[in-house]
XYZ file of C-alpha atoms in Angstrom:
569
model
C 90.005 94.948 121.835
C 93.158 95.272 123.249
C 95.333 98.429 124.032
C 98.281 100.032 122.222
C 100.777 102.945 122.131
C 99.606 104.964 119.179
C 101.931 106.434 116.824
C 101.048 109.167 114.045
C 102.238 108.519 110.461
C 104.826 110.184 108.789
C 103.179 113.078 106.508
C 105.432 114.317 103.849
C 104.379 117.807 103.574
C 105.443 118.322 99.786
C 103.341 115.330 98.884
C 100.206 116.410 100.769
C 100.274 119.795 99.371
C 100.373 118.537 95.592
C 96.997 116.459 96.420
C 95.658 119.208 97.913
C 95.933 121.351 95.014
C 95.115 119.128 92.970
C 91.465 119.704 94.858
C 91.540 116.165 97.071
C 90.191 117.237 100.477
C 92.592 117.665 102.927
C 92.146 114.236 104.755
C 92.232 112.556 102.230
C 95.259 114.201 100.750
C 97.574 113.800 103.697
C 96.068 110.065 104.404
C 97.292 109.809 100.784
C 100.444 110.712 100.826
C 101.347 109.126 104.274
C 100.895 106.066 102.215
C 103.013 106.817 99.349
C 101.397 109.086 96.782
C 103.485 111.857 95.961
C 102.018 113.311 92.887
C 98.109 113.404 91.292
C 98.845 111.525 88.789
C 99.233 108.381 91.000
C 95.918 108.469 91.458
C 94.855 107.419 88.144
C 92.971 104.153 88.237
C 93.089 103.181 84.427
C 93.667 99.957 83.533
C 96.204 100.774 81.151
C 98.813 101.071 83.762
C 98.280 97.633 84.553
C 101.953 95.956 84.255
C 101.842 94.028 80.808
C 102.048 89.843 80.948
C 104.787 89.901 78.778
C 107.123 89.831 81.934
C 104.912 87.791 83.790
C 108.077 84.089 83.874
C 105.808 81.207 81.979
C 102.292 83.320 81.434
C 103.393 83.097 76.922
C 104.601 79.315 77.272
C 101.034 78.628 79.172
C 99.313 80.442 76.643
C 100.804 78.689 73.602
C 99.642 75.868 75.201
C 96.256 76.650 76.063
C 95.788 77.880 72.566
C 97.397 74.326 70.982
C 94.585 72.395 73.609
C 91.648 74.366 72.686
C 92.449 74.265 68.762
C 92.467 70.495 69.259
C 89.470 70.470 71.197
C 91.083 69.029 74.185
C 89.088 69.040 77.654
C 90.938 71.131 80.153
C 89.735 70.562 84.540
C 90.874 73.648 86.445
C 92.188 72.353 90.136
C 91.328 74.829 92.228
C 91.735 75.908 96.309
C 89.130 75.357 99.300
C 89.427 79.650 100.222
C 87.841 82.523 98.628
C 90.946 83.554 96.158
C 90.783 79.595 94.855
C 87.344 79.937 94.341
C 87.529 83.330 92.410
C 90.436 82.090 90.608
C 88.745 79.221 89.644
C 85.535 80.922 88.945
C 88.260 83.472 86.597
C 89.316 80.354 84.556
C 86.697 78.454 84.227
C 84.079 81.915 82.695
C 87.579 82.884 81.227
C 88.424 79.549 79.167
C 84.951 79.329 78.215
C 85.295 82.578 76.482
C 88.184 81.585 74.422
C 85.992 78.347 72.911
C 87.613 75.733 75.850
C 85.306 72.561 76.760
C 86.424 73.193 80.808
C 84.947 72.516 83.959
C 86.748 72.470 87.435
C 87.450 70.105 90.484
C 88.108 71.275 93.768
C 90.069 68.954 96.582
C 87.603 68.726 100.086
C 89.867 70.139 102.347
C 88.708 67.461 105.526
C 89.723 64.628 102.776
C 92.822 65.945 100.452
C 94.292 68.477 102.141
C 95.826 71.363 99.787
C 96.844 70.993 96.279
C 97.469 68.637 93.366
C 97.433 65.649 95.450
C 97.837 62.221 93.677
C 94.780 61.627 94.921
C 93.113 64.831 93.492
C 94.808 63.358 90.121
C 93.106 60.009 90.454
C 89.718 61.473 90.577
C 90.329 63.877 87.950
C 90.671 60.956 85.869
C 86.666 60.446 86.132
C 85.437 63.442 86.451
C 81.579 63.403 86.850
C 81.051 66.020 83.828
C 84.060 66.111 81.675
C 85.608 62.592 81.321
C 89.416 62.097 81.535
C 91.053 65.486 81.177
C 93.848 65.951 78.635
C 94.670 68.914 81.011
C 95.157 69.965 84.514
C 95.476 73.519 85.195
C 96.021 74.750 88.683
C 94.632 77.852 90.397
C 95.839 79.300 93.479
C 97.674 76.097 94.232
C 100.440 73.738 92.498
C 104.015 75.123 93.224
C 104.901 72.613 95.769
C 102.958 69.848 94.094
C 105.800 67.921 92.805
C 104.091 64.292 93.589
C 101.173 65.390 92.511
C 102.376 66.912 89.227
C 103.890 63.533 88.525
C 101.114 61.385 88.718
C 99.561 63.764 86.726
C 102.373 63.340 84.406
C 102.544 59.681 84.647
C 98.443 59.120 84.015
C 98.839 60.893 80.718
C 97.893 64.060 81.888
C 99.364 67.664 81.629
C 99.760 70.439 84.084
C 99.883 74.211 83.876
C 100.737 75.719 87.100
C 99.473 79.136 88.010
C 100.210 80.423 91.606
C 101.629 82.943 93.430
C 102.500 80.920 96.713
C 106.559 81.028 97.516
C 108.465 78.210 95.914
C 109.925 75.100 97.754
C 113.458 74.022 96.446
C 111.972 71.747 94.050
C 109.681 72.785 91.294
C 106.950 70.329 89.969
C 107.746 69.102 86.459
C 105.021 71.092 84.975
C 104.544 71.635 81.063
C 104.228 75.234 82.076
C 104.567 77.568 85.457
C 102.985 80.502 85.958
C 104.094 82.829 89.477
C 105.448 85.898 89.913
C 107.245 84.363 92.960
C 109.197 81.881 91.213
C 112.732 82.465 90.188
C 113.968 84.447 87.427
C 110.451 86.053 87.174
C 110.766 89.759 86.037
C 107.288 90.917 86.664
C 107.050 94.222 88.577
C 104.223 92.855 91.028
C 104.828 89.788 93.426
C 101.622 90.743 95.059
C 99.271 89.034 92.954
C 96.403 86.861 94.248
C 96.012 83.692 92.616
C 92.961 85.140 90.268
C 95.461 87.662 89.557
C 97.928 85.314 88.092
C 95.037 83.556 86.283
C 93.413 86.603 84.950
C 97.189 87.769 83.574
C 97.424 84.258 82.111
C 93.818 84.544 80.015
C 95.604 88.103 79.123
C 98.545 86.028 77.688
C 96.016 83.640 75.904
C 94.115 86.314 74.449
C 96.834 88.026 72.779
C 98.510 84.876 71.865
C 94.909 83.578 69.931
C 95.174 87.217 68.578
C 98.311 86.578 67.036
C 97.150 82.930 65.308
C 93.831 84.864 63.986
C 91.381 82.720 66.577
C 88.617 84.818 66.841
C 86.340 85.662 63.951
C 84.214 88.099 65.476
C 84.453 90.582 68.687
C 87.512 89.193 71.338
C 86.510 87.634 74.576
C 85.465 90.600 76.695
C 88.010 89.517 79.762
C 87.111 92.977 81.557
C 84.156 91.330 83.072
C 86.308 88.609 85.199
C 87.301 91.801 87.315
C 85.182 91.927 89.767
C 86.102 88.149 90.820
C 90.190 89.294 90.329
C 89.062 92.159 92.955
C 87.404 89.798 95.374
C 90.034 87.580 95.251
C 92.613 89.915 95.961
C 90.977 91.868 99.086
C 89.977 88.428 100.199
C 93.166 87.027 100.297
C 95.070 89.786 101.857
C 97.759 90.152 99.329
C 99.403 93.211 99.382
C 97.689 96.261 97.753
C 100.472 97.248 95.714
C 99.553 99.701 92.324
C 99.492 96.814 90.298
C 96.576 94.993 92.598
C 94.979 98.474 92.990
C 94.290 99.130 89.794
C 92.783 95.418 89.504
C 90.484 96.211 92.426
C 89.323 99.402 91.442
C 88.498 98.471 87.942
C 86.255 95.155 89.853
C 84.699 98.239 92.166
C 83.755 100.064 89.529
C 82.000 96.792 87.621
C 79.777 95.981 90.627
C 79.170 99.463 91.379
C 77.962 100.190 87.966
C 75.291 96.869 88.615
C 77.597 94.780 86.011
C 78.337 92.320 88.681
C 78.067 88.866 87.863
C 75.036 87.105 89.210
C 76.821 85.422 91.903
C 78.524 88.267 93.629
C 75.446 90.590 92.967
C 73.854 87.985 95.166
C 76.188 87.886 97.878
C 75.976 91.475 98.220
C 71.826 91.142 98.612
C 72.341 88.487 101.713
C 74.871 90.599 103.395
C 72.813 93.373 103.203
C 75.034 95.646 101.255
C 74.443 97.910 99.020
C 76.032 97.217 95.236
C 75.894 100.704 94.098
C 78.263 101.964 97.155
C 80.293 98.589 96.986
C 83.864 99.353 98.817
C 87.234 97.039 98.868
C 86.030 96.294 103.366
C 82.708 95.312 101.566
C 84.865 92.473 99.343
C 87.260 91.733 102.656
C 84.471 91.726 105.466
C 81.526 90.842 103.665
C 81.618 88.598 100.131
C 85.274 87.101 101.858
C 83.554 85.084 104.550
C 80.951 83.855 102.916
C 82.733 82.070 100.396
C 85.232 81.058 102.520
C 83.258 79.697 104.907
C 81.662 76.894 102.431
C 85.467 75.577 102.025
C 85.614 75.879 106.252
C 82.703 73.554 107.063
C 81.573 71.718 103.546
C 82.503 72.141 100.096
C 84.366 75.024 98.288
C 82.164 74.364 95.123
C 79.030 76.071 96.432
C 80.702 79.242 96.744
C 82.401 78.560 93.434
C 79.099 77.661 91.720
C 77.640 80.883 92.807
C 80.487 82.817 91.443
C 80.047 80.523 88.183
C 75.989 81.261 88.057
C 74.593 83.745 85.285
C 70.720 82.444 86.761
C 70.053 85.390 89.118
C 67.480 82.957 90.898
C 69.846 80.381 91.370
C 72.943 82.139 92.347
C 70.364 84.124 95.043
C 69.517 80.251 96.739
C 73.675 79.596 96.514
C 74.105 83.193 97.946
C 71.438 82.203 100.767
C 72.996 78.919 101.680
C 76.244 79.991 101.779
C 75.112 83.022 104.050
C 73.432 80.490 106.504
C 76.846 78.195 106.422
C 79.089 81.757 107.155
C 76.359 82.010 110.218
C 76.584 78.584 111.656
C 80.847 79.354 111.157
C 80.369 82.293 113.747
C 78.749 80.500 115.976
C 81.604 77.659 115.584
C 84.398 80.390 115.313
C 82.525 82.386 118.776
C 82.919 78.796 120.782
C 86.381 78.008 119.512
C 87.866 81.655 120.616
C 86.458 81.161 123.893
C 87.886 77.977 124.281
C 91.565 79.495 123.093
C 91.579 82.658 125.235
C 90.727 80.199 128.218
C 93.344 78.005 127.566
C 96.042 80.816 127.346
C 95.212 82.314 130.187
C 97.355 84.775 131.572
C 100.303 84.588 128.639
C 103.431 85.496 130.145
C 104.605 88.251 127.693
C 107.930 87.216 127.713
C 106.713 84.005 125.111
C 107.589 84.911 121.563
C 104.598 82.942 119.866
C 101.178 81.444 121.119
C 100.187 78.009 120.107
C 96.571 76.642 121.189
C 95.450 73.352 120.478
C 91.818 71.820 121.386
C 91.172 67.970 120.882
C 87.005 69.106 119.790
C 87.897 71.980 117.338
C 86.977 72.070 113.994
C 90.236 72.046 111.564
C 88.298 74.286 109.165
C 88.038 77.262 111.260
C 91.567 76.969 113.087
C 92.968 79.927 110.839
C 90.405 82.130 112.261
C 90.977 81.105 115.880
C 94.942 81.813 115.071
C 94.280 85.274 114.183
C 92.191 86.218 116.826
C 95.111 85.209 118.876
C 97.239 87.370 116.938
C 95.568 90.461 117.193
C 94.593 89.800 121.155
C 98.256 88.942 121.733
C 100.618 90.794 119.501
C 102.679 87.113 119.113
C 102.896 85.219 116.043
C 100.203 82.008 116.815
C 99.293 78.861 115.640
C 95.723 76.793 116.476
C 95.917 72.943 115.693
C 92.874 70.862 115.767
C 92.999 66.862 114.875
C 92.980 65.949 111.279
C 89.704 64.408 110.073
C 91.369 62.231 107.288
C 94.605 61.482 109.776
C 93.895 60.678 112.653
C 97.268 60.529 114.336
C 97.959 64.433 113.292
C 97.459 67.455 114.124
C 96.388 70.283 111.149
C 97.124 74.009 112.099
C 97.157 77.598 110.490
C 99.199 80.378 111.884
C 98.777 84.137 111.300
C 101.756 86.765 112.195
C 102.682 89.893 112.783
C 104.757 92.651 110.920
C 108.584 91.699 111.398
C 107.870 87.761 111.707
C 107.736 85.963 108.390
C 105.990 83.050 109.065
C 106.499 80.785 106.437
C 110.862 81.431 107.021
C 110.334 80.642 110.159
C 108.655 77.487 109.713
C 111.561 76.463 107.406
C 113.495 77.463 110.285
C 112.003 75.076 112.301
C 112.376 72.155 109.978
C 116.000 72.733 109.814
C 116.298 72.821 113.430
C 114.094 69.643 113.964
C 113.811 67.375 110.656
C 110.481 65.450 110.211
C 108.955 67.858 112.861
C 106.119 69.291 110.040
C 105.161 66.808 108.282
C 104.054 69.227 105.608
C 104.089 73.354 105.701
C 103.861 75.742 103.820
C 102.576 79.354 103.165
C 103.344 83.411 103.278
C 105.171 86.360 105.769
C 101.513 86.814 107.629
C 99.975 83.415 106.709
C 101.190 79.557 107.070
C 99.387 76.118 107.380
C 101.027 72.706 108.515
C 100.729 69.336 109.768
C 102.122 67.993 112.690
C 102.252 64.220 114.612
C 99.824 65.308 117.336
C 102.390 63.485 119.866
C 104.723 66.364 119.220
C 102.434 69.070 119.850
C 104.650 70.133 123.151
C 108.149 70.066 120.777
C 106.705 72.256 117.880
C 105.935 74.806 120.193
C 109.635 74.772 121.725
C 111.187 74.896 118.722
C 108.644 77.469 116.790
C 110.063 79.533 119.955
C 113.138 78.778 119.245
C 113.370 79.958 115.762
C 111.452 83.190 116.045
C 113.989 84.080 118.828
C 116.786 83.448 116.464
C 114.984 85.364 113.425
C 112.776 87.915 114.755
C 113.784 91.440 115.857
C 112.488 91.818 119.206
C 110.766 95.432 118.250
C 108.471 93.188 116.542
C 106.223 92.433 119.747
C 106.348 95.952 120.700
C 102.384 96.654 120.118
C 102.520 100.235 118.341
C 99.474 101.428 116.239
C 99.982 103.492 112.990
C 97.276 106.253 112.716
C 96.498 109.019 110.885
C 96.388 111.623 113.563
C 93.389 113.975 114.552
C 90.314 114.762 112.879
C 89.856 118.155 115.459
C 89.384 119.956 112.386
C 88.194 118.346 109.810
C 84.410 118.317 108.839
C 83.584 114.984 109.656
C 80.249 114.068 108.047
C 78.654 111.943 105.466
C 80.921 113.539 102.635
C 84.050 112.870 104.194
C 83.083 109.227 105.191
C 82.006 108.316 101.530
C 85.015 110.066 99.989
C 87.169 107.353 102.190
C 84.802 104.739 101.581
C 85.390 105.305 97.436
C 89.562 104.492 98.165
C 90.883 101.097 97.609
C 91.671 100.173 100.837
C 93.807 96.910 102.370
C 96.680 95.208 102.996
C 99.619 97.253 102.256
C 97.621 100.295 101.717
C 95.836 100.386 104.837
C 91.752 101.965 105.902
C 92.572 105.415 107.716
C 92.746 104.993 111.083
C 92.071 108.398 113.364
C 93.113 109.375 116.671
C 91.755 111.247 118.887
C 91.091 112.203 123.420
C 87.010 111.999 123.894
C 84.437 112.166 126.326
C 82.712 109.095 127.423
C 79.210 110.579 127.684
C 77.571 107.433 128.044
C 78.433 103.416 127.309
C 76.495 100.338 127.153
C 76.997 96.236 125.965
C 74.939 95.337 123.067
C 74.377 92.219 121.320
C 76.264 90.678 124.289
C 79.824 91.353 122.591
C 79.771 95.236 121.592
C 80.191 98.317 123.213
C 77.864 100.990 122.198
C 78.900 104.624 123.028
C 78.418 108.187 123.439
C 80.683 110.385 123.042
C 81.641 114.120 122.767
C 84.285 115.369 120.658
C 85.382 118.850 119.568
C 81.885 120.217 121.122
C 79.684 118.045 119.343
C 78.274 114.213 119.892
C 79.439 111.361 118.308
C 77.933 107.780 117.697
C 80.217 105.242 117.840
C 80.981 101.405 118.592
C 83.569 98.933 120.023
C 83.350 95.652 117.988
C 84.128 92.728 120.394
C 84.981 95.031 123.766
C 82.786 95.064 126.452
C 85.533 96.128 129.376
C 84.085 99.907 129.565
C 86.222 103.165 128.413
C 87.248 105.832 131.121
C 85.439 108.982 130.954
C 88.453 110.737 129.364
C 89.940 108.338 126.577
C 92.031 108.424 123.695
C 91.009 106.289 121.044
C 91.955 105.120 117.905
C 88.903 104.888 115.006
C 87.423 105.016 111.729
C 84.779 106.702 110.356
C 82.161 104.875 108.375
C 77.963 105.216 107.572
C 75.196 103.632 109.249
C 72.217 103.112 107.835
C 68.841 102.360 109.652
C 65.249 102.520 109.061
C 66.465 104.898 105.445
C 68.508 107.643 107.774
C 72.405 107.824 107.198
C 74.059 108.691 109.884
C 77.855 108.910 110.685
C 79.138 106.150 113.060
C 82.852 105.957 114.450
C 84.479 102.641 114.572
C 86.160 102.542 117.729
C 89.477 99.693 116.453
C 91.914 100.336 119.658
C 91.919 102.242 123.531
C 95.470 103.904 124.267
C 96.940 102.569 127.873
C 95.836 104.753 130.677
């Protein structure tokens, strides 16, 4: 928990008073239009808003090529990604093929022995895959813009590759049959934001429409509305930006699993982390489902969580829910150890530094992109963690998280222009980027990632200010107000409210060894709430910056605050 200056949102009055006519309730209306929404009608959720593929660069040349393979009865292997949006996505294509009459199955590279991508050594053992033979196809989820080796030993085996991605471009594009990205040049489509299940759910769209057109399906069409919850966890998950596009995407997922027409797999996932399907939220999908997955592709193997996701077996995607629950536990404990280690070895950060890089011979390379954010948030500073790469020896594999103003992956470019053959391989987004260094110039990449943020980044970047939504003095805050929030599409982009207010410390205590547990007046009455990850105690008089949520224990709902931020005394 660490302190900020806290800054109300902008409220444009005009806006807020259209959603509160339009009978919203009045925090919701002006969190609403602080973010944007100037009219009802925004609001709509239906999914025929949804931008059409048609302008979506390479989703019709993909599709006329999917349709040609599975007319021909040619075997298709999905490459997918070691996080939670390459297992959705590949979870999306593989249920999503299937519908369409494809003989599919999937491969997935081990992150501790391929690193990311269509690697030519991913190609070799696609070659002899365990289930499906020698694929005539390769189609990439979530990965495969910067595969240009990769793409060409593909090529070169007798093998052919359909890109979909949405990762930023490198100067060279992989000699693909067909690329799918909103990111890529000349692309038209209205949304950049998509997630890679996003840019493989618009590309069964394509196919569908394009089997339409050739007269492919006898009977009823391939229902592709039920892929949406896994398009909504992959977007939350991955932290793309929650644009209308991506909203509409999640909301129509929400309203899947909330109806109990979840797939097996993520019904299970919401059973082991205790939440409850019927009141399924977009923090449920980012805090919840997220890290589970994810952490099977930290410490072992992507495909659990992706054979979960693929499970229709209620009993068996309950015993993959279960182990990858006790894998996301043993990742804490991992995770707890290596942010202990990284705060002590910062110490006392002179806040003149532009950027924080922490590197541990012992850590675990899996988890390093959670150790970098912690750093992040703790020190307002872009950072990087590096731990030794299992399957090189000699280098060092790190993942670096940012903040608002500091686009990580330019600046990393930056940095290979300013020291050639520095990263041995990089790559990523504004918030998020992964690389490899020679662990012998450890001490040089962090001069010159110092270097280039000076030279990018505008210094108001470090400034620590917190956007909230201002009071809730008078408001009725109860159990109405908290689910009302709680039935938004929140995330990245189109961020949870965040309240401020001045309290009363009536009373404080540690719990669970990391939390601070308090009690609190506020406007005359007492208020629950918690400090996630603080256990420095509040003043008695303290402004604070929090959420409201519901707690739920022994059958009793209660409201609890969600203390996120203490202003400086």
């Amino acid at each position: 928990m660490t302190e900020a200056l806290f800054r109300r949102r902008e409220v444009p009055a005009a806006a807020a008073s259209r959603l509160l006519s339009a009978g919203l309730d009045p925090v919701l209306a002006r969190v609403l239009a602080a973010r944007g929404i100037d009219s009802p009608a925004q609001l709509g959720l239906d999914l025929a808003a949804l931008h059409p593929p048609g302008a979506l660069l390479g989703a019709d040349r993909a599709a006329a090529l999917l349709a040609d393979a599975i007319a021909a009865g040619e075997r298709l292997c999905v490459i997918g990604d070691y996080d939670c949006d390459g297992a959705t996505a590949c979870a999306v294509a593989v249920r999503g093929l299937r519908m369409m009459g494809a003989t599919v199955d999937y491969l997935v590279p081990n992150r501790f022995e391929h690193g990311y991508g269509l690697s030519e050594a991913i190609v070799d053992l696609a070659t002899n895959h365990p289930r499906l033979g020698r694929p005539d196809w390769l189609i990439t989820v979530d990965n495969g813009i910067t595969s240009v080796a990769g793409v060409a030993h593909a090529n070169a085996a007798g093998m052919r590759v359909i890109v979909t991605d949405h990762h930023l471009p490198g100067e060279e594009l992989p000699a693909a049959a067909a690329i799918v990205n909103p990111n890529q040049r000349g692309c038209a489509f209205p949304s950049k934001n998509l997630c890679g299940a996003g840019v493989m759910f618009y590309t069964l769209l394509a196919l569908r429409a394009e089997m339409r057109a050739r007269n492919a399906f006898p009977g009823a069409e391939p229902p592709l509305g039920q892929l949406l919850d896994l398009v909504a966890l992959g977007t939350v998950a991955d932290v793309v930006r929650l644009d209308r596009n991506n909203r509409l995407l999640v909301a129509a997922g929400l309203r899947r699993i909330r109806a109990g027409r979840a797939n097996a797999g993520i019904r299970a996932l919401l059973r082991v982390a205790g939440r409850d399907e019927y009141r399924t939220g977009s923090t449920d999908l980012g805090f919840a489902l997220g890290p589970r997955v994810n952490a099977a592709g930290r410490l072992q193997d992507i495909s659990l969580g992706i054979e979960c996701l693929l499970s229709d077996d209620p009993d068996a995607a309950a015993l993959l829910a279960a182990e990858l629950d006790g894998i996301n536990r043993q990742r804490r404990g991992i995770e707890q150890s290596m942010r202990e280690q990284a705060l002590d070895e910062i110490g006392d950060f002179d806040p003149a530094r532009l950027c924080v890089v922490a590197h541990r011979p012992n850590w675990h390379e899996g988890l390093v992109g959670l150790v970098a954010g912690r750093l992040k948030e703790r020190l307002h500073r872009p950072a990087f963690a590096l731990a030794p790469a299992s399957a090189e020896p000699t280098m060092l594999r790190g993942s670096g998280r940012s903040i608002p103003g500091v686009h990580l992956r330019d600046v990393l470019e930056r940095v290979s222009t300013i020291a050639p053959g520095l990263l041995v391989r990089y790559g990523g987004h504004a918030m998020a980027a992964g690389l490899t260094i020679r662990a012998a110039e450890r001490e040089r990449f962090e001069q010159v990632l110092e270097q280039a943020i000076a030279e990018m980044a505008d210094r108001a970047a470090f400034e620590r200010e917190l956007l909230t939504d201002g009071s809730l003095a008078d408001a009725t805050v109860d159990l109405a107000l908290a689910d009302t929030l709680a039935e938004q599409i929140w995330g990245q982009g189109f961020p949870e409210p965040l309240f401020c207010d001045r309290v009363e410390v009536l009373g404080q205590r540690v719990v669970g060894g990391a939390h601070l547990k308090l009690d609190l007046r506020f406007a005359g009455r007492r208020v629950d709430a918690i400090a996630f990850q603080r256990v420095d105690p509040l003043p008695e008089s303290a402004e604070i910056a929090y959420r409201i949520g519901r707690n739920e224990y022994q059958g009793r709902a209660t409201i609890q605050w969600l203390v996120e931020a203490v202003a400086p005394s």
